[in-house]
Structure formats: C-alpha cells, structure tokens
Amino acid sequence: MGAITESRHFSSAVGLHPTLETMSRDALAALQFDRLRDVLRNAWANVPWQRTRLDAAGLQPDALAGLDDLRRLPFMVKTDLRDHYPFGLFARPVDALARVHASSGTTGKPTVVGYTAGDLSRWADLMARSMAGAGVRRGDLVHNAYGYGLFTGGLGAHSGAERLGCPVVPVSGGGTERQVALLMDFGARVLCATPSYALAIAEVAEQMGVDLRRSGLRIGMFGAEPWSAAMRDEIEARLGLRAYDVYGLSEIMGPGVACECECRNGLHGWEDHFLFELVDPETGAPVPDGAAGELVITTLTKEALPMLRYRTRDITRLAHARCDCGRTHLRILRVTGRNDDMLIIRGVNVYPSQIEAVLVGRPGLAPHYQLVVERRGSLDHLRIEVEAQPGVEPAAFEVLAREAVHHIKSMIGVSAEITIVAPGSLPRSQGKAARVRDLRQGRTTSA
Ligand code: DLL
C-alpha cells in the first residue's frame, strides 16, 4: 500500500485496486506476456484467418519469446471485421456468446463485436475501475444517458456502475426535458453521457429555468467522441460537476479501455487487459513517448473476439511516467480526433477538435458549431457555422465572425469562412455529435 500513502492525491487513491493498478512495470510486462501467449493461442486455435496470419509471421503461440515479437504481425483494420461480417473473426460459436454489439459507421455493413460471459464480466470490472478512478463510489446514484442498444455506451456504463455497487438510472439518450426533471428529482451524483449531449442537457435545463448546478451532480463520465479542454470548462461551469474523459471502442471492448483519474493528466489505459502501441499513421513505425501517433491496441483477455494490433485510427500521445495517483498504467492523452476525420484544407491538416478548442469559450459565441467542407474549383473550402450566444444582437454577428476568422487563422493556420448563426439553429446531439458536413462526397461524419 506504499504507493497509496505516498500519493499526493490521497483521496483519489481510495478507488484504487492496488494489486492491479499500481503493480510494477516489470510485473505488468510479465503478466502481459503470459496473457499475450494465451490470446495468441485462442486466436490461432479458433479463428482460421488469424491462424494464417500468425503462421505467416512465424508467430505460432509457443514461438513467442517476448512482447516485442508481436510487432512482426501485420496490423488489423476495421475492414477486416467488415470483410468477415458478421461473426467470421469470432473465436467462439454464436451459442457460446453472451451478447453482441455493433457500431453503425457511415457506410455499408455495421461492425459486429461479440462477448462471452467472461468478457462481459471483465468489461464491467474495467468500467468499474474507470469510474472508481474518477471518484465514483459505491452507492452513488448514476444517471446513464448514453444510448442503450447496439452502441456499447449505454450497457457498458450500466454494467460498470452496477459492478461498483452503484444504483443506475438507465435513462438512455433523448427526451432531454425529462432527463433534466429526473436529475433534479432523483439527485444523481454521476452523469454518464457524450460531452455534446451533456451540453445539450445543460442547455435545455437553462431554457426550463432549472439550475443543474444546484442538483446533486458532482461527477461526469464523458466520452465516445473527441472534446476539447475548452468544452470541458464549459460543461463543468454549466453543470456544476467535475468532468472526466473516458475512452473506448466497440472493436476492443466498449467504454472503459482508458479513463482519467482524479489527477486528469491523461487517461490510464488498462494495461493488464490491453497492449497499447503508438504508430506513425503513414509508415506504421513506432513513435516515441510524447509524439503524436495512431493508437494500436491488442486485447489480452478477450475470449470471443481477440483483436491483435488493431489500428484504432485515433490520434493521441502516450505518457509512461508514473502518475501522481500512484497508478503505474500508461496514460493516453486526450484523443484529438480520428485519422479519417482529419480535414486537409489547402494543405493544412486540421481536426474538428482543434477548431472547437479555439471557438468554445470565446465571448459572444455559443459552444455549438458545425464544419462544412466544400469543393470550390479545385480547392477545398472550410466554412464554420457557429451559434451566437443567446442575447447577442444580430448586428454584432459580422464582427464576431471576423474575430473568429482571425483566431482560427492565427492558432491553426487555416483560412476558414465563418458564419455566425442564431442561437438554437444548429442540430443538437443525443449521442455522438455530427460535427462535419463534408459536401465534397456528400457525407456526414461524427467528429
Ligand atoms: O464510443 C465507446 C464509448 C462509449 C467510449 C461511451 C466512451 C464512452 P464506438 O462507438 O465503437 O465506441 O466508437 C469508438 O469513438 O475509436 C474514438 O474515435 C471515439 N472515442 C471514444 N471515446 C473517446 C474519447 C464508443 N474519450 C470511437 N475521446 C473511438 C475521443 C473518443 N474520442
């Protein structure tokens, strides 16, 4: 327990699972090696496509000599799952599964993922650990506004909260006025939602004349989409809670792959269950600590759907230095966006979340925006629609727009056209916000 008493954040350590979360890096590496061999055995024995790949890489499970050997295996990508739709990469027959989830994507078939009862139990454990790390305690009432259904957010947060011993209000997304009423009447201490939906709840409450800062809410578990530090400040100010970033993806598990602790200095990726790598998205070569790259994840304990070196498309940075909370597991810094959501505007790479970071919190502007990308002649053109704050006179819109253009240019280096629109005119999200309207291919993507 030494690590706990040493911690400067003693109160945060209450939620620690010391043997799992503060084990030495050497012990963690030994555990990862044992588990990697097991997961290779499972994939090799039960998934013909994986066996072919492993054989080709000379990675028969018993040939594994060290964790680094895994780098001989080519990456997995989302289309591998689509190409084997629906269950072709599962290591268990359907009748041995406990549940399936799926993510819709923008085109074509959904990506389907499966879980054994053991997988569901480990998922609940990890989400419980994530919530405990953020300060959620047994008995706290959890208002869960993530969508229930094929999306992993609703049931993932639900099971984690229950595992921690928390009663859950399984309200799902939508019906925002009712959500506000339930938050006030039931007095939930914890809100689980996407950050964009948390903001929508705050806005509807304000329109109803309800001050959620006076509710029982203290902790927000927000994720499933990129969000900026500026958005965190905005949400905290309007809901009167402390907001934590939770990360995950259905292909790997769902929410709870990584989560901020009370130090909020990056999201602890649970390394006893996952191997994390960071690679250059162009070359696939490893990038050093502190540099940006694409997160690649290998599952170490998944029975139904072992994923080996899965390219998430998510761009982030890693930090291996020990955290003040005492946890030894690495930290994944805020995910700035998905590689596929990166816009290239006249040669400048830009993620929607960078635009958000500049716009949100600027005087006169509301935190509601949408990016419209068009082709004008042979050039890409970025138009940003952003709402004025309620009460701002339309006569002031032009000046606000001019200032915003200037800030975007000086902070990000991209020339954008900015249109200030009336409060309430952009669509509100009930889940993942659709931030980009890409008129070049006629598609809409969530950022
Ligand atoms: O979004 C799982 C989840 C639910 C995570 C609730 C957190 C909370 P998918 O629908 O498969 O699963 O989408 C996964 O969403 O690859 C990221 O691009 C993005 N994403 C998830 N969490 C974050 C986050 C769920 N905290 C995809 N920050 C991932 C930025 C996130 N992006």
PDB file of C-alpha atoms in Angstrom, residues 115-304:
ATOM      1  CA  TYR A 115     -18.608 -11.149 -25.891  1.00  0.00           C
ATOM      2  CA  THR A 116     -18.596 -14.285 -23.765  1.00  0.00           C
ATOM      3  CA  ALA A 117     -19.966 -14.067 -20.226  1.00  0.00           C
ATOM      4  CA  GLY A 118     -16.348 -13.775 -19.057  1.00  0.00           C
ATOM      5  CA  ASP A 119     -15.722 -10.897 -21.493  1.00  0.00           C
ATOM      6  CA  LEU A 120     -18.774  -9.056 -20.155  1.00  0.00           C
ATOM      7  CA  SER A 121     -17.589  -9.563 -16.597  1.00  0.00           C
ATOM      8  CA  ARG A 122     -14.094  -8.209 -17.346  1.00  0.00           C
ATOM      9  CA  TRP A 123     -15.664  -5.256 -19.185  1.00  0.00           C
ATOM     10  CA  ALA A 124     -17.794  -4.474 -16.128  1.00  0.00           C
ATOM     11  CA  ASP A 125     -14.667  -4.692 -13.938  1.00  0.00           C
ATOM     12  CA  LEU A 126     -12.741  -2.285 -16.149  1.00  0.00           C
ATOM     13  CA  MET A 127     -15.561   0.211 -16.402  1.00  0.00           C
ATOM     14  CA  ALA A 128     -15.996  -0.017 -12.612  1.00  0.00           C
ATOM     15  CA  ARG A 129     -12.266   0.643 -12.205  1.00  0.00           C
ATOM     16  CA  SER A 130     -12.557   3.603 -14.575  1.00  0.00           C
ATOM     17  CA  MET A 131     -15.424   5.078 -12.602  1.00  0.00           C
ATOM     18  CA  ALA A 132     -13.731   4.478  -9.258  1.00  0.00           C
ATOM     19  CA  GLY A 133     -10.624   6.227 -10.585  1.00  0.00           C
ATOM     20  CA  ALA A 134     -12.756   9.263 -11.366  1.00  0.00           C
ATOM     21  CA  GLY A 135     -14.080   9.337  -7.805  1.00  0.00           C
ATOM     22  CA  VAL A 136     -17.364   7.444  -8.191  1.00  0.00           C
ATOM     23  CA  ARG A 137     -18.129   5.474  -5.029  1.00  0.00           C
ATOM     24  CA  ARG A 138     -20.346   2.542  -4.067  1.00  0.00           C
ATOM     25  CA  GLY A 139     -23.902   3.794  -3.556  1.00  0.00           C
ATOM     26  CA  ASP A 140     -23.591   6.886  -5.801  1.00  0.00           C
ATOM     27  CA  LEU A 141     -26.667   7.243  -7.991  1.00  0.00           C
ATOM     28  CA  VAL A 142     -25.601   7.102 -11.660  1.00  0.00           C
ATOM     29  CA  HIS A 143     -27.743   8.774 -14.336  1.00  0.00           C
ATOM     30  CA  ASN A 144     -26.781   6.970 -17.532  1.00  0.00           C
ATOM     31  CA  ALA A 145     -27.668   8.994 -20.645  1.00  0.00           C
ATOM     32  CA  TYR A 146     -25.514   7.006 -23.062  1.00  0.00           C
ATOM     33  CA  GLY A 147     -27.665   5.301 -25.668  1.00  0.00           C
ATOM     34  CA  TYR A 148     -28.707   1.739 -24.836  1.00  0.00           C
ATOM     35  CA  GLY A 149     -28.763  -0.726 -27.699  1.00  0.00           C
ATOM     36  CA  LEU A 150     -26.173  -1.870 -30.189  1.00  0.00           C
ATOM     37  CA  PHE A 151     -23.957   1.069 -29.139  1.00  0.00           C
ATOM     38  CA  THR A 152     -21.665  -0.041 -26.306  1.00  0.00           C
ATOM     39  CA  GLY A 153     -22.004   3.195 -24.301  1.00  0.00           C
ATOM     40  CA  GLY A 154     -25.297   2.503 -22.513  1.00  0.00           C
ATOM     41  CA  LEU A 155     -24.824  -1.093 -21.401  1.00  0.00           C
ATOM     42  CA  GLY A 156     -21.083  -0.603 -20.842  1.00  0.00           C
ATOM     43  CA  ALA A 157     -21.515   2.252 -18.378  1.00  0.00           C
ATOM     44  CA  HIS A 158     -24.523   0.483 -16.849  1.00  0.00           C
ATOM     45  CA  SER A 159     -22.654  -2.728 -16.038  1.00  0.00           C
ATOM     46  CA  GLY A 160     -19.624  -0.851 -14.734  1.00  0.00           C
ATOM     47  CA  ALA A 161     -21.732   1.221 -12.376  1.00  0.00           C
ATOM     48  CA  GLU A 162     -23.557  -1.847 -11.115  1.00  0.00           C
ATOM     49  CA  ARG A 163     -20.271  -3.684 -10.620  1.00  0.00           C
ATOM     50  CA  LEU A 164     -19.064  -0.799  -8.474  1.00  0.00           C
ATOM     51  CA  GLY A 165     -22.208  -1.087  -6.362  1.00  0.00           C
ATOM     52  CA  CYS A 166     -23.946   1.972  -7.748  1.00  0.00           C
ATOM     53  CA  PRO A 167     -27.671   2.179  -8.458  1.00  0.00           C
ATOM     54  CA  VAL A 168     -28.294   3.169 -12.085  1.00  0.00           C
ATOM     55  CA  VAL A 169     -30.979   5.312 -13.708  1.00  0.00           C
ATOM     56  CA  PRO A 170     -30.954   3.682 -17.190  1.00  0.00           C
ATOM     57  CA  VAL A 171     -32.481   6.632 -18.989  1.00  0.00           C
ATOM     58  CA  SER A 172     -30.525   6.326 -22.318  1.00  0.00           C
ATOM     59  CA  GLY A 173     -30.283   9.293 -24.723  1.00  0.00           C
ATOM     60  CA  GLY A 174     -33.098  11.645 -25.717  1.00  0.00           C
ATOM     61  CA  GLY A 175     -36.181  13.108 -24.010  1.00  0.00           C
ATOM     62  CA  THR A 176     -33.954  15.837 -22.656  1.00  0.00           C
ATOM     63  CA  GLU A 177     -36.580  17.722 -20.625  1.00  0.00           C
ATOM     64  CA  ARG A 178     -37.401  14.523 -18.793  1.00  0.00           C
ATOM     65  CA  GLN A 179     -33.702  13.940 -18.172  1.00  0.00           C
ATOM     66  CA  VAL A 180     -33.492  17.344 -16.505  1.00  0.00           C
ATOM     67  CA  ALA A 181     -36.503  16.601 -14.323  1.00  0.00           C
ATOM     68  CA  LEU A 182     -35.097  13.208 -13.290  1.00  0.00           C
ATOM     69  CA  LEU A 183     -31.701  14.699 -12.491  1.00  0.00           C
ATOM     70  CA  MET A 184     -33.340  17.213 -10.164  1.00  0.00           C
ATOM     71  CA  ASP A 185     -35.875  14.805  -8.622  1.00  0.00           C
ATOM     72  CA  PHE A 186     -33.617  11.770  -8.109  1.00  0.00           C
ATOM     73  CA  GLY A 187     -30.477  13.712  -7.209  1.00  0.00           C
ATOM     74  CA  ALA A 188     -27.990  11.602  -9.201  1.00  0.00           C
ATOM     75  CA  ARG A 189     -24.354  12.243  -8.259  1.00  0.00           C
ATOM     76  CA  VAL A 190     -22.890  10.942 -11.520  1.00  0.00           C
ATOM     77  CA  LEU A 191     -23.816  11.732 -15.115  1.00  0.00           C
ATOM     78  CA  CYS A 192     -22.721   9.445 -17.957  1.00  0.00           C
ATOM     79  CA  ALA A 193     -23.185  10.926 -21.448  1.00  0.00           C
ATOM     80  CA  THR A 194     -21.332  12.068 -24.515  1.00  0.00           C
ATOM     81  CA  PRO A 195     -19.898  15.541 -23.882  1.00  0.00           C
ATOM     82  CA  SER A 196     -22.079  17.011 -26.617  1.00  0.00           C
ATOM     83  CA  TYR A 197     -25.198  15.509 -25.040  1.00  0.00           C
ATOM     84  CA  ALA A 198     -24.150  16.711 -21.580  1.00  0.00           C
ATOM     85  CA  LEU A 199     -24.048  20.200 -23.052  1.00  0.00           C
ATOM     86  CA  ALA A 200     -27.460  19.717 -24.654  1.00  0.00           C
ATOM     87  CA  ILE A 201     -28.856  18.701 -21.240  1.00  0.00           C
ATOM     88  CA  ALA A 202     -27.352  21.828 -19.677  1.00  0.00           C
ATOM     89  CA  GLU A 203     -28.896  23.994 -22.376  1.00  0.00           C
ATOM     90  CA  VAL A 204     -32.374  22.509 -22.062  1.00  0.00           C
ATOM     91  CA  ALA A 205     -32.203  22.887 -18.276  1.00  0.00           C
ATOM     92  CA  GLU A 206     -31.372  26.566 -18.671  1.00  0.00           C
ATOM     93  CA  GLN A 207     -34.309  27.001 -21.068  1.00  0.00           C
ATOM     94  CA  MET A 208     -36.576  25.325 -18.487  1.00  0.00           C
ATOM     95  CA  GLY A 209     -35.311  27.721 -15.817  1.00  0.00           C
ATOM     96  CA  VAL A 210     -33.647  24.843 -13.924  1.00  0.00           C
ATOM     97  CA  ASP A 211     -30.196  25.343 -12.427  1.00  0.00           C
ATOM     98  CA  LEU A 212     -28.446  21.975 -12.616  1.00  0.00           C
ATOM     99  CA  ARG A 213     -25.530  23.440 -10.684  1.00  0.00           C
ATOM    100  CA  ARG A 214     -27.838  23.131  -7.696  1.00  0.00           C
ATOM    101  CA  SER A 215     -28.549  19.450  -8.401  1.00  0.00           C
ATOM    102  CA  GLY A 216     -26.701  16.580  -6.757  1.00  0.00           C
ATOM    103  CA  LEU A 217     -24.394  16.136  -9.785  1.00  0.00           C
ATOM    104  CA  ARG A 218     -20.700  16.040  -8.893  1.00  0.00           C
ATOM    105  CA  ILE A 219     -19.013  13.794 -11.465  1.00  0.00           C
ATOM    106  CA  GLY A 220     -19.396  13.483 -15.239  1.00  0.00           C
ATOM    107  CA  MET A 221     -18.096  10.434 -17.146  1.00  0.00           C
ATOM    108  CA  PHE A 222     -17.914  11.752 -20.686  1.00  0.00           C
ATOM    109  CA  GLY A 223     -16.591  10.133 -23.852  1.00  0.00           C
ATOM    110  CA  ALA A 224     -17.363   8.410 -27.152  1.00  0.00           C
ATOM    111  CA  GLU A 225     -16.294  11.488 -29.143  1.00  0.00           C
ATOM    112  CA  PRO A 226     -13.431  13.983 -29.140  1.00  0.00           C
ATOM    113  CA  TRP A 227     -13.870  17.012 -26.911  1.00  0.00           C
ATOM    114  CA  SER A 228     -11.551  19.865 -26.104  1.00  0.00           C
ATOM    115  CA  ALA A 229     -10.330  21.288 -22.796  1.00  0.00           C
ATOM    116  CA  ALA A 230     -12.445  24.364 -23.586  1.00  0.00           C
ATOM    117  CA  MET A 231     -15.528  22.143 -23.873  1.00  0.00           C
ATOM    118  CA  ARG A 232     -14.679  20.569 -20.522  1.00  0.00           C
ATOM    119  CA  ASP A 233     -14.602  24.030 -18.884  1.00  0.00           C
ATOM    120  CA  GLU A 234     -17.912  24.942 -20.498  1.00  0.00           C
ATOM    121  CA  ILE A 235     -19.642  21.735 -19.344  1.00  0.00           C
ATOM    122  CA  GLU A 236     -18.246  21.987 -15.814  1.00  0.00           C
ATOM    123  CA  ALA A 237     -19.360  25.595 -15.461  1.00  0.00           C
ATOM    124  CA  ARG A 238     -22.877  24.862 -16.676  1.00  0.00           C
ATOM    125  CA  LEU A 239     -23.494  21.571 -14.865  1.00  0.00           C
ATOM    126  CA  GLY A 240     -21.515  22.244 -11.689  1.00  0.00           C
ATOM    127  CA  LEU A 241     -19.604  18.945 -11.771  1.00  0.00           C
ATOM    128  CA  ARG A 242     -16.097  17.650 -12.395  1.00  0.00           C
ATOM    129  CA  ALA A 243     -15.835  16.155 -15.870  1.00  0.00           C
ATOM    130  CA  TYR A 244     -13.738  13.072 -16.670  1.00  0.00           C
ATOM    131  CA  ASP A 245     -12.737  11.732 -20.061  1.00  0.00           C
ATOM    132  CA  VAL A 246     -13.490   8.067 -20.704  1.00  0.00           C
ATOM    133  CA  TYR A 247     -12.310   6.309 -23.844  1.00  0.00           C
ATOM    134  CA  GLY A 248     -13.100   3.088 -25.587  1.00  0.00           C
ATOM    135  CA  LEU A 249     -14.223   1.489 -28.806  1.00  0.00           C
ATOM    136  CA  SER A 250     -16.512  -1.400 -29.558  1.00  0.00           C
ATOM    137  CA  GLU A 251     -13.941  -3.354 -31.570  1.00  0.00           C
ATOM    138  CA  ILE A 252     -11.761  -3.580 -28.460  1.00  0.00           C
ATOM    139  CA  MET A 253     -14.484  -3.712 -25.765  1.00  0.00           C
ATOM    140  CA  GLY A 254     -16.523  -0.516 -25.364  1.00  0.00           C
ATOM    141  CA  PRO A 255     -16.187   2.305 -22.822  1.00  0.00           C
ATOM    142  CA  GLY A 256     -13.556   1.756 -20.125  1.00  0.00           C
ATOM    143  CA  VAL A 257     -10.492   0.885 -22.215  1.00  0.00           C
ATOM    144  CA  ALA A 258      -8.958   4.010 -20.668  1.00  0.00           C
ATOM    145  CA  CYS A 259     -10.135   6.703 -18.271  1.00  0.00           C
ATOM    146  CA  GLU A 260      -8.868   9.762 -16.450  1.00  0.00           C
ATOM    147  CA  CYS A 261      -8.139   9.502 -12.745  1.00  0.00           C
ATOM    148  CA  GLU A 262      -8.636  12.430 -10.394  1.00  0.00           C
ATOM    149  CA  CYS A 263      -5.285  13.907 -11.494  1.00  0.00           C
ATOM    150  CA  ARG A 264      -6.760  14.362 -15.011  1.00  0.00           C
ATOM    151  CA  ASN A 265      -3.361  14.124 -16.531  1.00  0.00           C
ATOM    152  CA  GLY A 266      -4.212  11.700 -19.340  1.00  0.00           C
ATOM    153  CA  LEU A 267      -6.361   8.574 -19.418  1.00  0.00           C
ATOM    154  CA  HIS A 268      -4.967   5.433 -17.776  1.00  0.00           C
ATOM    155  CA  GLY A 269      -5.095   2.658 -20.338  1.00  0.00           C
ATOM    156  CA  TRP A 270      -5.703  -0.635 -18.505  1.00  0.00           C
ATOM    157  CA  GLU A 271      -2.536  -2.456 -19.451  1.00  0.00           C
ATOM    158  CA  ASP A 272      -3.362  -5.680 -17.642  1.00  0.00           C
ATOM    159  CA  HIS A 273      -6.032  -6.217 -20.332  1.00  0.00           C
ATOM    160  CA  PHE A 274      -4.654  -4.371 -23.368  1.00  0.00           C
ATOM    161  CA  LEU A 275      -1.329  -3.782 -25.084  1.00  0.00           C
ATOM    162  CA  PHE A 276      -1.065  -0.253 -26.411  1.00  0.00           C
ATOM    163  CA  GLU A 277       1.244   0.861 -29.217  1.00  0.00           C
ATOM    164  CA  LEU A 278       1.500   4.214 -30.919  1.00  0.00           C
ATOM    165  CA  VAL A 279       2.486   4.247 -34.577  1.00  0.00           C
ATOM    166  CA  ASP A 280       3.044   6.701 -37.370  1.00  0.00           C
ATOM    167  CA  PRO A 281      -0.228   6.576 -39.354  1.00  0.00           C
ATOM    168  CA  GLU A 282       1.667   6.786 -42.655  1.00  0.00           C
ATOM    169  CA  THR A 283       4.503   4.325 -42.096  1.00  0.00           C
ATOM    170  CA  GLY A 284       3.248   2.146 -39.233  1.00  0.00           C
ATOM    171  CA  ALA A 285       6.580   2.646 -37.440  1.00  0.00           C
ATOM    172  CA  PRO A 286       6.539   3.135 -33.641  1.00  0.00           C
ATOM    173  CA  VAL A 287       6.600   6.750 -32.431  1.00  0.00           C
ATOM    174  CA  PRO A 288       8.391   7.779 -29.212  1.00  0.00           C
ATOM    175  CA  ASP A 289       6.679   8.815 -25.969  1.00  0.00           C
ATOM    176  CA  GLY A 290       5.285  12.323 -26.235  1.00  0.00           C
ATOM    177  CA  ALA A 291       4.947  12.350 -30.037  1.00  0.00           C
ATOM    178  CA  ALA A 292       1.549  12.134 -31.742  1.00  0.00           C
ATOM    179  CA  GLY A 293       0.565   8.941 -33.475  1.00  0.00           C
ATOM    180  CA  GLU A 294      -2.206   6.431 -34.086  1.00  0.00           C
ATOM    181  CA  LEU A 295      -3.214   4.192 -31.215  1.00  0.00           C
ATOM    182  CA  VAL A 296      -2.943   0.449 -31.898  1.00  0.00           C
ATOM    183  CA  ILE A 297      -4.474  -1.961 -29.390  1.00  0.00           C
ATOM    184  CA  THR A 298      -4.155  -5.704 -28.753  1.00  0.00           C
ATOM    185  CA  THR A 299      -6.664  -7.349 -26.441  1.00  0.00           C
ATOM    186  CA  LEU A 300      -5.025  -9.614 -23.841  1.00  0.00           C
ATOM    187  CA  THR A 301      -8.086 -11.216 -22.261  1.00  0.00           C
ATOM    188  CA  LYS A 302     -10.921 -11.144 -24.812  1.00  0.00           C
ATOM    189  CA  GLU A 303     -12.267 -14.632 -25.449  1.00  0.00           C
ATOM    190  CA  ALA A 304     -14.948 -14.089 -28.099  1.00  0.00           C
TER     191      ALA A 304
END
